[in-house]
Amino acid sequence: MKEQLLQIKADAEAKLAAVDGDAALEQVRIEFLGKKGALTAVLRGMGKLTAEERPVIGQLANEIRAAIEEEIAEKKEALKTAALEKRLLEETIDVTAPGTTFPVGRRHPLDQVEQTLCDIFRSMGFTIAEGPEVEYDTYNFQKLNIPENHPARDTQDTFYITDKVLLRSQTSPVQVRVMEKQRPPIRIISPGRVYRSDAVDATHSPMFHQLEGLVVDKGITMGDLKGMLETFARQMFGDSTKLRFRPHHFPFTEPSAEVDVSCFVCGGKGCRVCKNEGWIEILGAGMVHPNVLRGCDIDPEEYSGFAFGMGIERIVMIKYAIDDMRNLYENDLRFLSQF
Ligand code: PHE
């Protein structure tokens, strides 16, 4: 019986040596130590032994059981370590390998220029006011001194939702909305989308962007308008930029002017960007018409103000020498990624 036990031990060790996973290990445990295992089978035969032999064999059997149990435990540990090492090896990260680059977007040139404009005016103390794109006829026209049948409506034909509601053709209605709610001093800019019933071509689009400005306070003069616009133009187009005011007509300003900047490419000599003019038209401006102030319950005897408005597309096209406005709306990344 002793030989049998030693044989069991030897067999168990041999099998354990060949074990390569948890399932196989469990198999060995059942085979040798389980209820129907080899060791149990031998112990069942103990009854046939003599009284002297029994304790000797019993002790040997216990020792062998303990030895096999310990070896199984060791094997289990070894398997665990091996599995961990294998995983570490497989999951090694090569920190020198080149990373995956993710494409990063950027702001649209229209948005970039709008931000720059806002920054410049904010630095001069303007705050930003917004108004609706779907606007009342009253705000877009009538309160801006453009009654029905006024010829100025022709140049700003837009899209009508009803007789009285339309897509705003300019950002100027925001002036009125602000003046109705706020008492002077007022100093706001208002960037946003506007609409006109224009066919698409290189310089027209039924939707484009404007930026409006309005200042109302006691004693505001045309000199303030000129000084402020000059400061703006120098920041936007460079320190040596000059301004030129040409008389013009807007129903909601009097006097009114169209304002040009000296060409920032050729300095005024004439080139492709300024079409050999030396000057580039950038905005419309003027002193707020007394009728408009009165309509908003602001006394033109006490207060005066100036307003200006510019097309953001136009500024972008001048700044980057873009000759077709459609490029700004086509979402072609080959074009957009240049800015
Ligand atoms: N709203 C005018 C336009 O769209 C521009 C403008 C704004 C002119 C403010 C004068 C004062 O043509």
Coordinates of N, CA and C in Angstrom, one line a residue, residues 12-242:
A12 N 0.9 12.1 -9.7 CA 0.3 13.4 -9.5 C 1.4 14.5 -9.9
E13 N 2.6 14.3 -9.5 CA 3.7 15.3 -9.8 C 3.9 15.3 -11.3
A14 N 3.9 14.2 -11.9 CA 4.1 14.1 -13.4 C 3.0 14.8 -14.1
K15 N 1.8 14.6 -13.7 CA 0.7 15.2 -14.4 C 0.7 16.7 -14.2
L16 N 1.0 17.1 -12.9 CA 1.0 18.6 -12.6 C 2.0 19.3 -13.5
A17 N 3.2 18.6 -13.7 CA 4.2 19.3 -14.4 C 3.8 19.6 -15.8
A18 N 2.8 18.8 -16.4 CA 2.4 19.0 -17.7 C 1.2 19.9 -17.8
V19 N 0.6 20.3 -16.6 CA -0.6 21.2 -16.6 C -0.3 22.5 -17.2
D20 N -1.2 23.0 -18.1 CA -0.9 24.3 -18.7 C -2.1 25.3 -18.6
G21 N -3.0 25.0 -17.7 CA -4.1 26.0 -17.5 C -5.0 25.6 -16.3
D22 N -5.9 26.5 -15.9 CA -6.7 26.3 -14.8 C -7.6 25.1 -14.9
A23 N -8.1 24.8 -16.1 CA -9.1 23.7 -16.3 C -8.3 22.4 -16.1
A24 N -7.1 22.3 -16.7 CA -6.3 21.1 -16.6 C -5.9 20.8 -15.1
L25 N -5.7 21.9 -14.4 CA -5.2 21.8 -13.0 C -6.4 21.2 -12.1
E26 N -7.6 21.7 -12.4 CA -8.8 21.2 -11.7 C -9.0 19.8 -12.0
Q27 N -8.7 19.4 -13.2 CA -8.8 18.0 -13.6 C -7.9 17.1 -12.8
V28 N -6.7 17.5 -12.6 CA -5.7 16.8 -11.8 C -6.1 16.7 -10.3
R29 N -6.7 17.8 -9.8 CA -7.1 17.8 -8.4 C -8.2 16.7 -8.2
I30 N -9.2 16.7 -9.2 CA -10.3 15.7 -9.0 C -9.7 14.3 -9.2
E31 N -8.8 14.1 -10.1 CA -8.3 12.8 -10.4 C -7.6 12.2 -9.2
F32 N -6.9 13.1 -8.4 CA -6.1 12.5 -7.3 C -6.7 12.7 -5.9
L33 N -7.3 13.9 -5.7 CA -7.8 14.2 -4.4 C -9.3 14.1 -4.3
G34 N -10.0 14.1 -5.4 CA -11.5 14.1 -5.4 C -12.1 12.8 -4.7
K35 N -13.4 12.9 -4.5 CA -14.1 11.8 -3.7 C -13.9 10.5 -4.4
K36 N -13.9 10.6 -5.8 CA -13.6 9.3 -6.5 C -12.2 9.2 -7.0
G37 N -11.3 10.0 -6.3 CA -10.0 10.1 -6.8 C -9.1 8.9 -6.3
A38 N -7.9 8.9 -6.8 CA -7.0 7.8 -6.6 C -6.6 7.6 -5.1
L39 N -6.4 8.8 -4.4 CA -6.0 8.7 -3.0 C -7.2 8.1 -2.1
T40 N -8.4 8.6 -2.4 CA -9.5 8.2 -1.6 C -9.7 6.7 -1.8
A41 N -9.5 6.2 -3.1 CA -9.7 4.8 -3.3 C -8.7 3.9 -2.5
V42 N -7.5 4.4 -2.3 CA -6.5 3.7 -1.5 C -6.9 3.7 -0.1
L43 N -7.3 4.9 0.4 CA -7.7 5.0 1.8 C -8.9 4.1 2.2
R44 N -9.7 3.9 1.2 CA -10.9 3.0 1.5 C -10.4 1.5 1.8
G45 N -9.2 1.2 1.3 CA -8.7 -0.2 1.5 C -8.0 -0.3 2.9
M46 N -8.0 0.8 3.7 CA -7.2 0.8 4.9 C -7.7 -0.3 5.9
G47 N -9.0 -0.6 5.8 CA -9.7 -1.5 6.7 C -9.0 -2.9 6.7
K48 N -8.3 -3.2 5.6 CA -7.7 -4.5 5.5 C -6.3 -4.5 6.2
L49 N -5.9 -3.4 6.7 CA -4.5 -3.4 7.2 C -4.5 -3.8 8.7
T50 N -3.3 -4.1 9.1 CA -3.2 -4.5 10.6 C -3.2 -3.3 11.4
A51 N -3.4 -3.4 12.7 CA -3.4 -2.3 13.6 C -2.1 -1.5 13.7
E52 N -1.0 -2.2 13.4 CA 0.3 -1.5 13.4 C 0.5 -0.7 12.2
E53 N 0.1 -1.4 11.1 CA 0.3 -0.7 9.8 C -0.6 0.5 9.6
R54 N -1.8 0.5 10.2 CA -2.8 1.5 9.9 C -2.3 2.9 10.2
P55 N -1.8 3.2 11.4 CA -1.3 4.6 11.6 C -0.2 5.0 10.7
V56 N 0.7 4.1 10.4 CA 1.9 4.4 9.6 C 1.4 4.8 8.2
I57 N 0.5 4.0 7.6 CA 0.0 4.2 6.3 C -0.9 5.5 6.3
G58 N -1.7 5.6 7.4 CA -2.6 6.8 7.5 C -1.8 8.0 7.5
Q59 N -0.7 8.1 8.2 CA 0.2 9.3 8.3 C 0.8 9.6 6.9
L60 N 1.2 8.5 6.3 CA 1.8 8.6 4.9 C 0.8 9.2 4.0
A61 N -0.4 8.7 4.0 CA -1.5 9.1 3.1 C -1.8 10.6 3.4
N62 N -1.8 11.0 4.6 CA -2.0 12.4 5.0 C -0.9 13.3 4.4
E63 N 0.3 12.8 4.6 CA 1.5 13.6 4.1 C 1.4 13.8 2.6
I64 N 1.0 12.7 1.9 CA 1.0 12.7 0.5 C -0.1 13.7 0.0
R65 N -1.3 13.6 0.7 CA -2.4 14.5 0.4 C -1.9 15.9 0.5
A66 N -1.3 16.2 1.7 CA -0.8 17.6 1.9 C 0.2 18.0 0.8
A67 N 1.1 17.1 0.5 CA 2.1 17.4 -0.5 C 1.4 17.7 -1.9
I68 N 0.5 16.9 -2.3 CA -0.2 17.2 -3.6 C -1.0 18.5 -3.5
E69 N -1.7 18.7 -2.4 CA -2.4 20.0 -2.2 C -1.5 21.2 -2.4
E70 N -0.3 21.1 -1.8 CA 0.6 22.2 -1.8 C 1.1 22.4 -3.3
E71 N 1.4 21.3 -3.9 CA 1.9 21.4 -5.3 C 0.8 22.0 -6.2
I72 N -0.4 21.6 -5.9 CA -1.5 22.2 -6.7 C -1.6 23.7 -6.5
A73 N -1.5 24.1 -5.2 CA -1.5 25.6 -4.9 C -0.4 26.3 -5.6
E74 N 0.8 25.7 -5.6 CA 2.0 26.3 -6.2 C 1.8 26.5 -7.7
K75 N 1.2 25.4 -8.3 CA 1.0 25.4 -9.7 C 0.0 26.5 -10.1
K76 N -1.0 26.7 -9.2 CA -2.0 27.7 -9.5 C -1.4 29.1 -9.5
E77 N -0.5 29.3 -8.5 CA 0.2 30.6 -8.4 C 1.0 30.8 -9.7
A78 N 1.7 29.7 -10.1 CA 2.6 29.8 -11.2 C 1.8 30.2 -12.5
L79 N 0.6 29.5 -12.6 CA -0.2 29.8 -13.8 C -0.6 31.2 -13.8
K80 N -1.0 31.8 -12.6 CA -1.4 33.1 -12.5 C -0.3 34.1 -13.0
T81 N 0.9 33.9 -12.5 CA 2.0 34.7 -12.8 C 2.3 34.7 -14.3
A82 N 2.2 33.5 -14.9 CA 2.5 33.3 -16.3 C 1.5 34.1 -17.1
A83 N 0.2 34.0 -16.7 CA -0.9 34.6 -17.5 C -0.7 36.2 -17.4
L84 N -0.3 36.7 -16.3 CA -0.1 38.1 -16.1 C 1.1 38.6 -17.0
E85 N 2.2 37.8 -17.0 CA 3.3 38.1 -17.8 C 3.0 38.1 -19.3
K86 N 2.2 37.1 -19.7 CA 1.8 37.0 -21.1 C 1.0 38.3 -21.5
R87 N 0.0 38.7 -20.6 CA -0.8 39.9 -20.9 C 0.0 41.1 -21.0
L88 N 1.0 41.3 -20.0 CA 1.8 42.5 -20.0 C 2.6 42.6 -21.3
L89 N 3.1 41.4 -21.8 CA 3.9 41.3 -23.0 C 3.0 41.7 -24.2
E90 N 1.8 41.2 -24.2 CA 0.9 41.4 -25.4 C 0.4 42.9 -25.4
E91 N 0.2 43.5 -24.2 CA -0.4 44.8 -24.2 C 0.7 45.9 -24.1
T92 N 1.9 45.6 -24.3 CA 2.9 46.6 -24.2 C 2.6 47.7 -25.2
I93 N 2.8 48.9 -24.8 CA 2.5 50.1 -25.6 C 3.9 50.6 -26.1
D94 N 4.0 50.8 -27.4 CA 5.2 51.3 -28.0 C 5.1 52.8 -27.9
V95 N 5.7 53.4 -26.9 CA 5.5 54.9 -26.8 C 6.2 55.7 -27.9
T96 N 7.1 55.0 -28.6 CA 7.8 55.7 -29.7 C 7.0 55.6 -31.0
A97 N 5.9 54.8 -31.1 CA 5.1 54.7 -32.3 C 4.4 56.1 -32.6
P98 N 4.3 56.5 -33.8 CA 3.6 57.7 -34.1 C 2.2 57.7 -33.7
G99 N 1.6 58.7 -33.1 CA 0.2 58.7 -32.7 C -0.8 58.8 -33.8
T100 N -2.0 58.6 -33.5 CA -3.1 58.8 -34.5 C -3.5 60.3 -34.4
T101 N -3.4 61.0 -35.6 CA -3.8 62.4 -35.5 C -5.2 62.5 -35.9
F102 N -5.9 63.4 -35.1 CA -7.3 63.6 -35.4 C -7.4 65.0 -36.1
P103 N -8.2 65.1 -37.1 CA -8.3 66.4 -37.8 C -9.0 67.4 -36.9
V104 N -8.4 68.6 -36.8 CA -9.0 69.6 -36.0 C -9.7 70.6 -36.9
G105 N -10.9 71.0 -36.6 CA -11.6 72.0 -37.4 C -11.1 73.4 -37.1
R106 N -11.6 74.4 -37.8 CA -11.2 75.7 -37.5 C -12.4 76.6 -37.8
R107 N -12.3 77.9 -37.4 CA -13.4 78.8 -37.7 C -13.5 79.2 -39.1
H108 N -14.7 79.3 -39.6 CA -15.0 79.8 -41.0 C -14.4 81.2 -41.1
P109 N -13.8 81.6 -42.2 CA -13.3 83.0 -42.4 C -14.3 84.1 -42.0
L110 N -15.6 83.8 -42.4 CA -16.6 84.8 -42.0 C -16.7 85.0 -40.5
D111 N -16.6 83.9 -39.8 CA -16.7 83.9 -38.4 C -15.5 84.5 -37.8
Q112 N -14.3 84.2 -38.3 CA -13.0 84.8 -37.9 C -13.1 86.3 -37.9
V113 N -13.5 86.8 -39.1 CA -13.6 88.3 -39.3 C -14.6 88.9 -38.4
E114 N -15.7 88.2 -38.2 CA -16.8 88.7 -37.3 C -16.2 88.8 -35.9
Q115 N -15.5 87.8 -35.5 CA -14.9 87.9 -34.1 C -13.9 89.0 -34.0
T116 N -13.1 89.2 -35.0 CA -12.1 90.3 -35.0 C -12.8 91.6 -34.9
L117 N -13.9 91.8 -35.7 CA -14.6 93.1 -35.7 C -15.2 93.3 -34.3
C118 N -15.8 92.2 -33.7 CA -16.4 92.4 -32.4 C -15.3 92.7 -31.4
D119 N -14.1 92.1 -31.5 CA -13.1 92.4 -30.5 C -12.7 93.8 -30.6
I120 N -12.5 94.3 -31.8 CA -12.1 95.7 -32.0 C -13.1 96.7 -31.3
F121 N -14.4 96.4 -31.7 CA -15.4 97.4 -31.1 C -15.6 97.2 -29.6
R122 N -15.5 96.0 -29.2 CA -15.6 95.7 -27.7 C -14.5 96.5 -27.0
S123 N -13.3 96.6 -27.6 CA -12.2 97.3 -26.9 C -12.5 98.8 -26.9
M124 N -13.4 99.2 -27.8 CA -13.8 100.7 -27.7 C -15.1 100.9 -26.9
G125 N -15.5 99.9 -26.1 CA -16.6 100.1 -25.2 C -18.0 99.7 -25.8
F126 N -18.0 99.1 -26.9 CA -19.3 98.7 -27.5 C -19.7 97.4 -26.9
T127 N -21.0 97.2 -26.7 CA -21.5 95.9 -26.3 C -22.3 95.3 -27.5
I128 N -22.5 94.0 -27.4 CA -23.2 93.3 -28.6 C -24.7 93.2 -28.3
A129 N -25.5 93.6 -29.3 CA -26.9 93.5 -29.2 C -27.4 92.6 -30.4
E130 N -28.4 91.7 -30.1 CA -28.9 90.9 -31.2 C -30.3 91.1 -31.5
G131 N -30.7 90.9 -32.7 CA -32.1 91.0 -33.1 C -32.6 89.9 -33.9
P132 N -33.9 89.7 -34.1 CA -34.4 88.6 -34.9 C -34.1 88.7 -36.4
E133 N -33.9 87.5 -37.1 CA -33.7 87.6 -38.5 C -35.1 87.6 -39.2
V134 N -36.1 87.0 -38.5 CA -37.5 87.2 -39.0 C -38.0 88.4 -38.3
E135 N -38.3 89.5 -39.1 CA -38.5 90.8 -38.5 C -39.8 91.4 -39.0
Y136 N -40.3 92.3 -38.3 CA -41.5 93.1 -38.7 C -41.1 94.1 -39.8
D137 N -42.0 94.4 -40.7 CA -41.8 95.4 -41.7 C -41.5 96.8 -41.0
T138 N -42.3 97.0 -39.9 CA -42.1 98.2 -39.1 C -40.7 98.5 -38.7
Y139 N -40.0 97.4 -38.2 CA -38.7 97.6 -37.7 C -37.7 97.7 -38.8
N140 N -37.9 96.8 -39.8 CA -36.9 96.8 -40.9 C -37.0 98.1 -41.8
F141 N -38.2 98.6 -41.9 CA -38.3 99.8 -42.8 C -38.9 101.0 -42.1
Q142 N -40.2 100.9 -41.6 CA -40.9 102.1 -41.2 C -40.3 102.9 -40.1
K143 N -39.9 102.3 -39.1 CA -39.2 103.0 -38.0 C -37.8 103.5 -38.3
L144 N -37.3 103.0 -39.5 CA -36.1 103.5 -40.0 C -36.3 104.6 -41.0
N145 N -37.5 105.2 -41.0 CA -37.8 106.4 -41.9 C -37.9 105.9 -43.3
I146 N -38.3 104.7 -43.5 CA -38.6 104.2 -44.9 C -40.0 103.8 -45.0
P147 N -40.9 104.7 -45.3 CA -42.4 104.4 -45.3 C -42.7 103.5 -46.5
E148 N -43.9 102.9 -46.6 CA -44.3 102.1 -47.7 C -44.1 103.0 -49.0
N149 N -43.8 102.4 -50.1 CA -43.6 103.0 -51.3 C -42.3 103.9 -51.4
H150 N -41.5 103.9 -50.4 CA -40.2 104.6 -50.5 C -39.3 103.9 -51.4
P151 N -38.6 104.6 -52.3 CA -37.8 103.9 -53.3 C -36.7 103.1 -52.7
A152 N -36.3 103.4 -51.4 CA -35.2 102.6 -50.8 C -35.6 101.1 -50.6
R153 N -36.9 100.9 -50.6 CA -37.4 99.5 -50.5 C -37.0 98.6 -51.7
D154 N -36.9 99.3 -52.8 CA -36.5 98.6 -54.0 C -35.1 98.0 -53.9
T155 N -34.2 98.7 -53.4 CA -32.8 98.3 -53.3 C -32.6 97.2 -52.2
Q156 N -33.6 97.1 -51.3 CA -33.5 96.1 -50.3 C -34.7 95.2 -50.3
D157 N -35.1 94.8 -51.5 CA -36.2 93.8 -51.6 C -35.8 92.6 -50.9
T158 N -36.7 92.0 -50.2 CA -36.4 90.8 -49.4 C -37.5 89.8 -49.5
F159 N -37.5 88.8 -48.6 CA -38.4 87.7 -48.6 C -39.5 88.0 -47.6
Y160 N -40.8 87.9 -48.0 CA -41.9 88.2 -47.1 C -42.5 86.9 -46.6
I161 N -42.7 86.9 -45.3 CA -43.4 85.8 -44.7 C -44.9 86.1 -44.7
T162 N -45.3 87.3 -44.3 CA -46.6 87.8 -44.5 C -46.5 89.3 -45.0
D163 N -47.6 90.0 -45.2 CA -47.4 91.4 -45.6 C -46.6 92.2 -44.6
K164 N -46.6 91.8 -43.3 CA -46.0 92.6 -42.3 C -44.7 92.0 -41.7
V165 N -44.5 90.7 -42.1 CA -43.3 90.0 -41.5 C -42.4 89.6 -42.6
L166 N -41.1 89.8 -42.5 CA -40.1 89.5 -43.5 C -38.8 89.1 -43.0
L167 N -37.9 88.6 -43.8 CA -36.5 88.4 -43.4 C -35.8 89.7 -43.5
R168 N -35.2 90.1 -42.4 CA -34.6 91.5 -42.3 C -33.6 91.6 -43.5
S169 N -33.6 92.8 -44.1 CA -32.7 93.1 -45.2 C -31.5 93.8 -44.8
Q170 N -31.4 94.1 -43.5 CA -30.3 94.9 -42.9 C -30.3 94.7 -41.4
T171 N -29.2 95.0 -40.7 CA -29.1 94.8 -39.3 C -29.6 96.1 -38.6
S172 N -30.0 97.1 -39.4 CA -30.4 98.4 -38.8 C -31.7 98.3 -37.9
P173 N -32.6 97.4 -38.1 CA -33.7 97.3 -37.2 C -33.3 97.1 -35.8
V174 N -32.1 96.5 -35.6 CA -31.6 96.3 -34.2 C -31.4 97.6 -33.5
Q175 N -31.0 98.6 -34.3 CA -30.9 100.0 -33.7 C -32.2 100.4 -33.0
V176 N -33.3 100.2 -33.8 CA -34.6 100.7 -33.3 C -34.9 99.8 -32.0
R177 N -34.7 98.5 -32.1 CA -35.1 97.7 -31.0 C -34.3 98.1 -29.7
V178 N -33.0 98.4 -29.9 CA -32.3 98.8 -28.7 C -32.7 100.2 -28.2
M179 N -33.0 101.2 -29.1 CA -33.4 102.5 -28.7 C -34.7 102.5 -28.0
E180 N -35.6 101.6 -28.4 CA -36.9 101.5 -27.8 C -36.8 101.0 -26.3
K181 N -35.8 100.2 -26.1 CA -35.7 99.6 -24.7 C -34.8 100.3 -23.8
Q182 N -33.7 101.0 -24.4 CA -32.6 101.5 -23.6 C -32.5 103.0 -23.8
R183 N -32.3 103.7 -22.7 CA -32.1 105.1 -22.8 C -30.6 105.4 -23.0
P184 N -30.2 106.6 -23.7 CA -28.8 106.9 -23.9 C -28.1 107.1 -22.5
P185 N -26.8 106.9 -22.4 CA -25.9 106.6 -23.5 C -26.1 105.2 -24.1
I186 N -26.0 105.1 -25.4 CA -26.1 103.8 -26.0 C -24.8 103.6 -26.9
R187 N -24.2 102.4 -26.8 CA -23.1 102.1 -27.6 C -23.1 100.6 -27.9
I188 N -23.7 100.3 -29.0 CA -23.8 98.8 -29.4 C -23.4 98.5 -30.8
I189 N -23.0 97.3 -30.9 CA -22.8 96.7 -32.3 C -23.7 95.5 -32.4
S190 N -24.1 95.2 -33.6 CA -25.0 94.1 -33.8 C -24.6 93.3 -35.1
P191 N -23.9 92.2 -34.9 CA -23.6 91.4 -36.1 C -24.7 90.4 -36.4
G192 N -24.9 90.0 -37.6 CA -25.9 89.0 -37.9 C -26.2 88.8 -39.3
R193 N -27.1 87.8 -39.6 CA -27.5 87.5 -41.0 C -28.5 88.4 -41.5
V194 N -28.5 88.8 -42.8 CA -29.5 89.5 -43.4 C -29.8 88.9 -44.8
Y195 N -31.0 89.3 -45.3 CA -31.5 88.6 -46.5 C -31.9 89.6 -47.6
R196 N -31.7 89.3 -48.8 CA -32.2 90.2 -49.9 C -32.5 89.3 -51.1
S197 N -33.5 89.8 -51.8 CA -34.0 89.0 -53.0 C -33.0 89.2 -54.1
D198 N -31.8 88.8 -54.0 CA -30.8 88.9 -55.0 C -30.4 87.6 -55.6
A199 N -30.1 87.6 -56.9 CA -29.7 86.3 -57.5 C -28.2 86.1 -57.1
V200 N -27.8 84.8 -57.0 CA -26.4 84.5 -56.7 C -25.5 84.9 -57.8
D201 N -24.4 85.6 -57.5 CA -23.3 85.8 -58.4 C -22.0 86.0 -57.6
A202 N -21.0 86.5 -58.2 CA -19.7 86.6 -57.5 C -19.7 87.6 -56.4
T203 N -20.6 88.5 -56.4 CA -20.7 89.5 -55.3 C -22.0 89.6 -54.6
H204 N -23.0 88.8 -55.0 CA -24.3 88.8 -54.4 C -24.7 87.4 -53.8
S205 N -25.5 87.5 -52.8 CA -26.1 86.3 -52.2 C -27.4 86.6 -51.5
P206 N -28.4 85.8 -51.6 CA -29.7 86.2 -50.9 C -29.5 86.2 -49.4
M207 N -28.5 85.6 -48.9 CA -28.2 85.7 -47.5 C -26.8 86.1 -47.3
F208 N -26.6 87.1 -46.5 CA -25.2 87.5 -46.1 C -25.2 88.1 -44.7
H209 N -24.0 88.6 -44.3 CA -23.9 89.1 -42.9 C -23.5 90.6 -42.9
Q210 N -24.1 91.2 -41.9 CA -23.7 92.6 -41.7 C -23.3 92.8 -40.2
L211 N -22.6 94.0 -40.0 CA -22.4 94.4 -38.6 C -22.8 95.8 -38.5
E212 N -23.7 96.1 -37.6 CA -24.3 97.4 -37.4 C -23.6 98.0 -36.2
G213 N -23.5 99.3 -36.2 CA -23.0 100.0 -35.0 C -23.9 101.2 -34.7
L214 N -24.1 101.5 -33.4 CA -24.9 102.7 -33.0 C -24.4 103.3 -31.7
V215 N -24.3 104.6 -31.8 CA -23.9 105.4 -30.6 C -24.9 106.5 -30.4
V216 N -25.5 106.7 -29.3 CA -26.4 107.8 -29.0 C -26.1 108.3 -27.6
D217 N -25.9 109.6 -27.6 CA -25.6 110.3 -26.3 C -25.7 111.8 -26.5
K218 N -25.5 112.6 -25.5 CA -25.5 114.0 -25.6 C -24.3 114.5 -26.4
G219 N -24.5 115.4 -27.4 CA -23.3 116.0 -28.0 C -22.5 115.1 -28.9
I220 N -23.1 114.0 -29.4 CA -22.4 113.2 -30.4 C -22.4 113.9 -31.8
T221 N -21.2 114.0 -32.4 CA -21.1 114.6 -33.7 C -20.5 113.7 -34.8
M222 N -20.5 114.2 -36.0 CA -19.9 113.5 -37.1 C -18.4 113.3 -36.8
G223 N -17.8 114.3 -36.1 CA -16.4 114.1 -35.7 C -16.1 112.9 -34.9
D224 N -17.1 112.5 -34.0 CA -16.9 111.3 -33.2 C -17.0 110.1 -34.1
L225 N -17.9 110.2 -35.1 CA -18.1 109.0 -36.0 C -16.8 108.8 -36.8
K226 N -16.2 109.9 -37.3 CA -15.0 109.8 -38.1 C -13.8 109.3 -37.2
G227 N -13.7 109.8 -36.0 CA -12.6 109.4 -35.2 C -12.7 107.9 -34.8
M228 N -13.9 107.5 -34.5 CA -14.1 106.1 -34.1 C -13.8 105.2 -35.3
L229 N -14.4 105.6 -36.5 CA -14.1 104.7 -37.6 C -12.7 104.6 -38.0
E230 N -12.0 105.7 -37.8 CA -10.5 105.8 -38.1 C -9.8 104.8 -37.2
T231 N -10.1 104.8 -35.9 CA -9.5 103.9 -35.0 C -9.8 102.5 -35.4
F232 N -11.0 102.2 -35.7 CA -11.4 100.9 -36.2 C -10.6 100.5 -37.4
A233 N -10.6 101.3 -38.4 CA -9.9 101.0 -39.7 C -8.4 100.7 -39.5
R234 N -7.8 101.5 -38.6 CA -6.4 101.2 -38.4 C -6.1 99.9 -37.8
Q235 N -7.0 99.5 -36.8 CA -6.8 98.2 -36.2 C -7.1 97.1 -37.2
M236 N -8.1 97.3 -38.0 CA -8.5 96.2 -38.9 C -7.6 96.1 -40.1
F237 N -7.2 97.2 -40.7 CA -6.4 97.1 -42.0 C -5.0 97.7 -41.9
G238 N -4.5 98.1 -40.7 CA -3.2 98.6 -40.5 C -3.1 100.1 -40.2
D239 N -1.9 100.4 -39.5 CA -1.8 101.7 -38.9 C -1.8 102.9 -39.9
S240 N -1.4 102.6 -41.2 CA -1.3 103.8 -42.1 C -2.6 104.0 -42.9
T241 N -3.7 103.2 -42.5 CA -4.9 103.3 -43.3 C -5.6 104.7 -43.1
K242 N -6.0 105.2 -44.3 CA -6.7 106.5 -44.3 C -8.2 106.3 -44.6

